Short mmCIF file of C-alpha atoms in Angstrom, two decimals:
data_model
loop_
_atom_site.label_atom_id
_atom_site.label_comp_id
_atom_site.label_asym_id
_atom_site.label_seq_id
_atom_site.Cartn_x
_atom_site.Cartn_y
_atom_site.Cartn_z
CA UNK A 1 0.00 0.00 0.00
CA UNK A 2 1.68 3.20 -1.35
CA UNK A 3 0.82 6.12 1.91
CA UNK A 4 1.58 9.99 1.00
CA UNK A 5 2.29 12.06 3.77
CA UNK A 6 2.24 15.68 4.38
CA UNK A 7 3.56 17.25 7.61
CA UNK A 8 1.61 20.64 8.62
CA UNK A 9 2.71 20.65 12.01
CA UNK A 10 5.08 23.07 13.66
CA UNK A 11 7.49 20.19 14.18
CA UNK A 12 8.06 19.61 10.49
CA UNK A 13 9.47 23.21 10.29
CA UNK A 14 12.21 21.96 12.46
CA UNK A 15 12.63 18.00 11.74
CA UNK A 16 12.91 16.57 8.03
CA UNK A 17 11.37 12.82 9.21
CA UNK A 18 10.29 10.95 6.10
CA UNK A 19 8.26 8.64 7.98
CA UNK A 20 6.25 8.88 11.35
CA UNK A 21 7.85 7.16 13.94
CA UNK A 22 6.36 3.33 14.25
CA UNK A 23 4.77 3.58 10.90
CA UNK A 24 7.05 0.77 9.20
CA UNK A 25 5.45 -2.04 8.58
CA UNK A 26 5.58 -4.62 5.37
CA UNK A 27 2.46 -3.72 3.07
CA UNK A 28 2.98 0.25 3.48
CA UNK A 29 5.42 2.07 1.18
CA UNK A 30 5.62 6.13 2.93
CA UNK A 31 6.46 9.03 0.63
CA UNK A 32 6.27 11.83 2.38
CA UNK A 33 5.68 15.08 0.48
CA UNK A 34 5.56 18.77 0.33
CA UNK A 35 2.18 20.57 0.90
CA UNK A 36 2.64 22.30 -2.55
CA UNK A 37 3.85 19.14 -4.51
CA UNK A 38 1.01 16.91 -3.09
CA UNK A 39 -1.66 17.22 -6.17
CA UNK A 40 1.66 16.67 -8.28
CA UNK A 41 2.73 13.76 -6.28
CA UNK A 42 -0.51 12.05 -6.55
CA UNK A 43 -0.72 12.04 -10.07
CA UNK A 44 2.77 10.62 -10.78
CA UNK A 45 2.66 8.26 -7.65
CA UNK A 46 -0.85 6.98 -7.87
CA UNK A 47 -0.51 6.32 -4.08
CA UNK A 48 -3.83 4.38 -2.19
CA UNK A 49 -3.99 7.01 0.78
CA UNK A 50 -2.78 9.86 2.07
CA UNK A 51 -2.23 10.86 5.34
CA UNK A 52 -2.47 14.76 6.58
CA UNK A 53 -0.67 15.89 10.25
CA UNK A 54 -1.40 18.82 11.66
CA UNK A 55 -1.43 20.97 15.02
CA UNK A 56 -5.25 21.51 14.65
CA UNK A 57 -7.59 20.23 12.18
CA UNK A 58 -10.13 22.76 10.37
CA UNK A 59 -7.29 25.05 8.96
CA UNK A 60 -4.17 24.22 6.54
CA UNK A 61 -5.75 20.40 6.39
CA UNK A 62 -8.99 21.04 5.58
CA UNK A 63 -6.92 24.26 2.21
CA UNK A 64 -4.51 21.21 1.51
CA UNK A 65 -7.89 18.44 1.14
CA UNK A 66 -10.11 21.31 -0.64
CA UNK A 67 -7.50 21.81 -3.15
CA UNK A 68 -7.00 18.26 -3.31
CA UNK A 69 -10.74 17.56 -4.27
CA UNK A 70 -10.82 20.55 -6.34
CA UNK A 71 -8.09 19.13 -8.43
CA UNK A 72 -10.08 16.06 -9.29
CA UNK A 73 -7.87 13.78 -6.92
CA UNK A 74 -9.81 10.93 -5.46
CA UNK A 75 -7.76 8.73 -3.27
CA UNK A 76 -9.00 8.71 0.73
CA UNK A 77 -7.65 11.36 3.35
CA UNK A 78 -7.00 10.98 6.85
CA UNK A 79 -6.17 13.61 8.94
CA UNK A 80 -3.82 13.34 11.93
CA UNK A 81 -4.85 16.49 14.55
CA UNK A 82 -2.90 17.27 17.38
CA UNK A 83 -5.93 19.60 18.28
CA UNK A 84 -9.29 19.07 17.35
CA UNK A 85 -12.89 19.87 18.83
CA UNK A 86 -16.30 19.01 16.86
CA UNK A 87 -16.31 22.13 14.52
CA UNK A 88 -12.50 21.92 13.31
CA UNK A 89 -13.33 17.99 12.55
CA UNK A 90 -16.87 18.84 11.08
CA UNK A 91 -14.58 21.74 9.16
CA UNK A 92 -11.97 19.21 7.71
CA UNK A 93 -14.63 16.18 6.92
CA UNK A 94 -16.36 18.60 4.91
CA UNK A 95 -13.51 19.91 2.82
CA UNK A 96 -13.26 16.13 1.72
CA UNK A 97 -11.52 14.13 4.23
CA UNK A 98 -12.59 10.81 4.66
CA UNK A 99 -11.17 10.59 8.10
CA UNK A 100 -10.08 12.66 11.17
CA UNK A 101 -8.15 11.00 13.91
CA UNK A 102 -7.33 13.05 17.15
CA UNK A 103 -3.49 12.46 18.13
CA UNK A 104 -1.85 10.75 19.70
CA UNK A 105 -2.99 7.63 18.42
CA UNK A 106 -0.80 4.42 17.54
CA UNK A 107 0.34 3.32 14.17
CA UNK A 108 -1.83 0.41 14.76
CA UNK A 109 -5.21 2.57 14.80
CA UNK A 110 -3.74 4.27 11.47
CA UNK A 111 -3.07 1.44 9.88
CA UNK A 112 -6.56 -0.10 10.02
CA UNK A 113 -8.30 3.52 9.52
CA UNK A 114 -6.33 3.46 6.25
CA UNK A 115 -7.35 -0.47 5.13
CA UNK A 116 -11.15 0.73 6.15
CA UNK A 117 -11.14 3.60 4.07
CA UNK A 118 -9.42 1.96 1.52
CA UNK A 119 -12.37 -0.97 1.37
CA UNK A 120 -15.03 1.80 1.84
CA UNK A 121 -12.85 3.62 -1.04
CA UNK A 122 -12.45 0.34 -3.34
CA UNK A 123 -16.69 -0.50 -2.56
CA UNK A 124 -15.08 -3.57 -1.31
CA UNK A 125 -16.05 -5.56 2.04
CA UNK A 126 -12.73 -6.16 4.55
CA UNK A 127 -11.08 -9.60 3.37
CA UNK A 128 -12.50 -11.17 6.67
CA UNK A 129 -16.31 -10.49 5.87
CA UNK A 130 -15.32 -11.55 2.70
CA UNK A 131 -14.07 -15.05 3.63
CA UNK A 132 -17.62 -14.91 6.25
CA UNK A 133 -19.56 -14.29 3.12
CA UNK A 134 -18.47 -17.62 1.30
CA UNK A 135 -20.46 -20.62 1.88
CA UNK A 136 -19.22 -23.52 3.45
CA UNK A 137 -19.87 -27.26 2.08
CA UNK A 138 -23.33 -27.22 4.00
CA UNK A 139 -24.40 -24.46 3.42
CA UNK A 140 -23.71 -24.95 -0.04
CA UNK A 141 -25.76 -28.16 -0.27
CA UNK A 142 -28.49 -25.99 1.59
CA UNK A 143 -28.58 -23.69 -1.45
CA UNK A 144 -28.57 -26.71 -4.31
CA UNK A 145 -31.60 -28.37 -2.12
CA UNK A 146 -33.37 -25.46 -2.84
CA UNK A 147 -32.68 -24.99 -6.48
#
């Protein structure tokens, strides 16, 4: 899974960390990007996600996703806020991001808020429903008996 990331935080004024700490994991390639080369980036990357942090969510997040959706780009958001109360979320969901998490949070939680909104994004049940879904031998007998 190809992950963008764009740091809005004070912090990245300061640091130059291409990945959040604990983010590594197998499946997820992390690119992280400047706010003014993100439209670019996801056009020549094609990433699945991307994933917005920032001091307080309503603000620079909810500009960056606006422009985002302006420019036609269609891949899920999650935002990352450090700060957040009910009308900077409501403000940032309704620029276009699919998700708002309040930090801190661990890379686990991220990690399955980006696979949900990637099956939400993809109109695709998570693999485990999927395997759920499937008949098994009887029940498969079950639906032959009826036909």
């Amino acid at each position: 899974m190809r992950i963008l990331t764009v740091d809005l935080t004070a912090r990245s004024r300061r640091t130059d960390e291409p990945v959040p700490p604990g983010w590594a994991a197998d499946d997820l390639l992390i690119e992280a990007v400047r706010p003014s080369e993100l439209a670019w980036a996801c056009a020549d990357l094609q990433p699945e996600a991307v994933v917005v942090t920032t001091d307080s969510a309503g603000r620079a997040d909810a500009f960056l996703v606006r422009s985002l959706r302006e420019d036609e780009v269609g891949v899920p958001v999650l935002v990352i806020a450090a700060e957040a109360d009910g009308e900077s979320l409501a403000a940032s969901l309704e620029a276009g991001a699919d998700d708002v998490v309040p930090s801190p949070s661990t890379p686990i939680e991220i990690r399955a808020r980006l696979r949900a909104l990637l099956w939400t994004a993809l109109d695709r049940p998570p693999p485990a429903v999927q395997r759920r879904t499937a008949p098994d031998a009887r029940g498969r007998r079950y639906l032959e008996a009826l036909q």
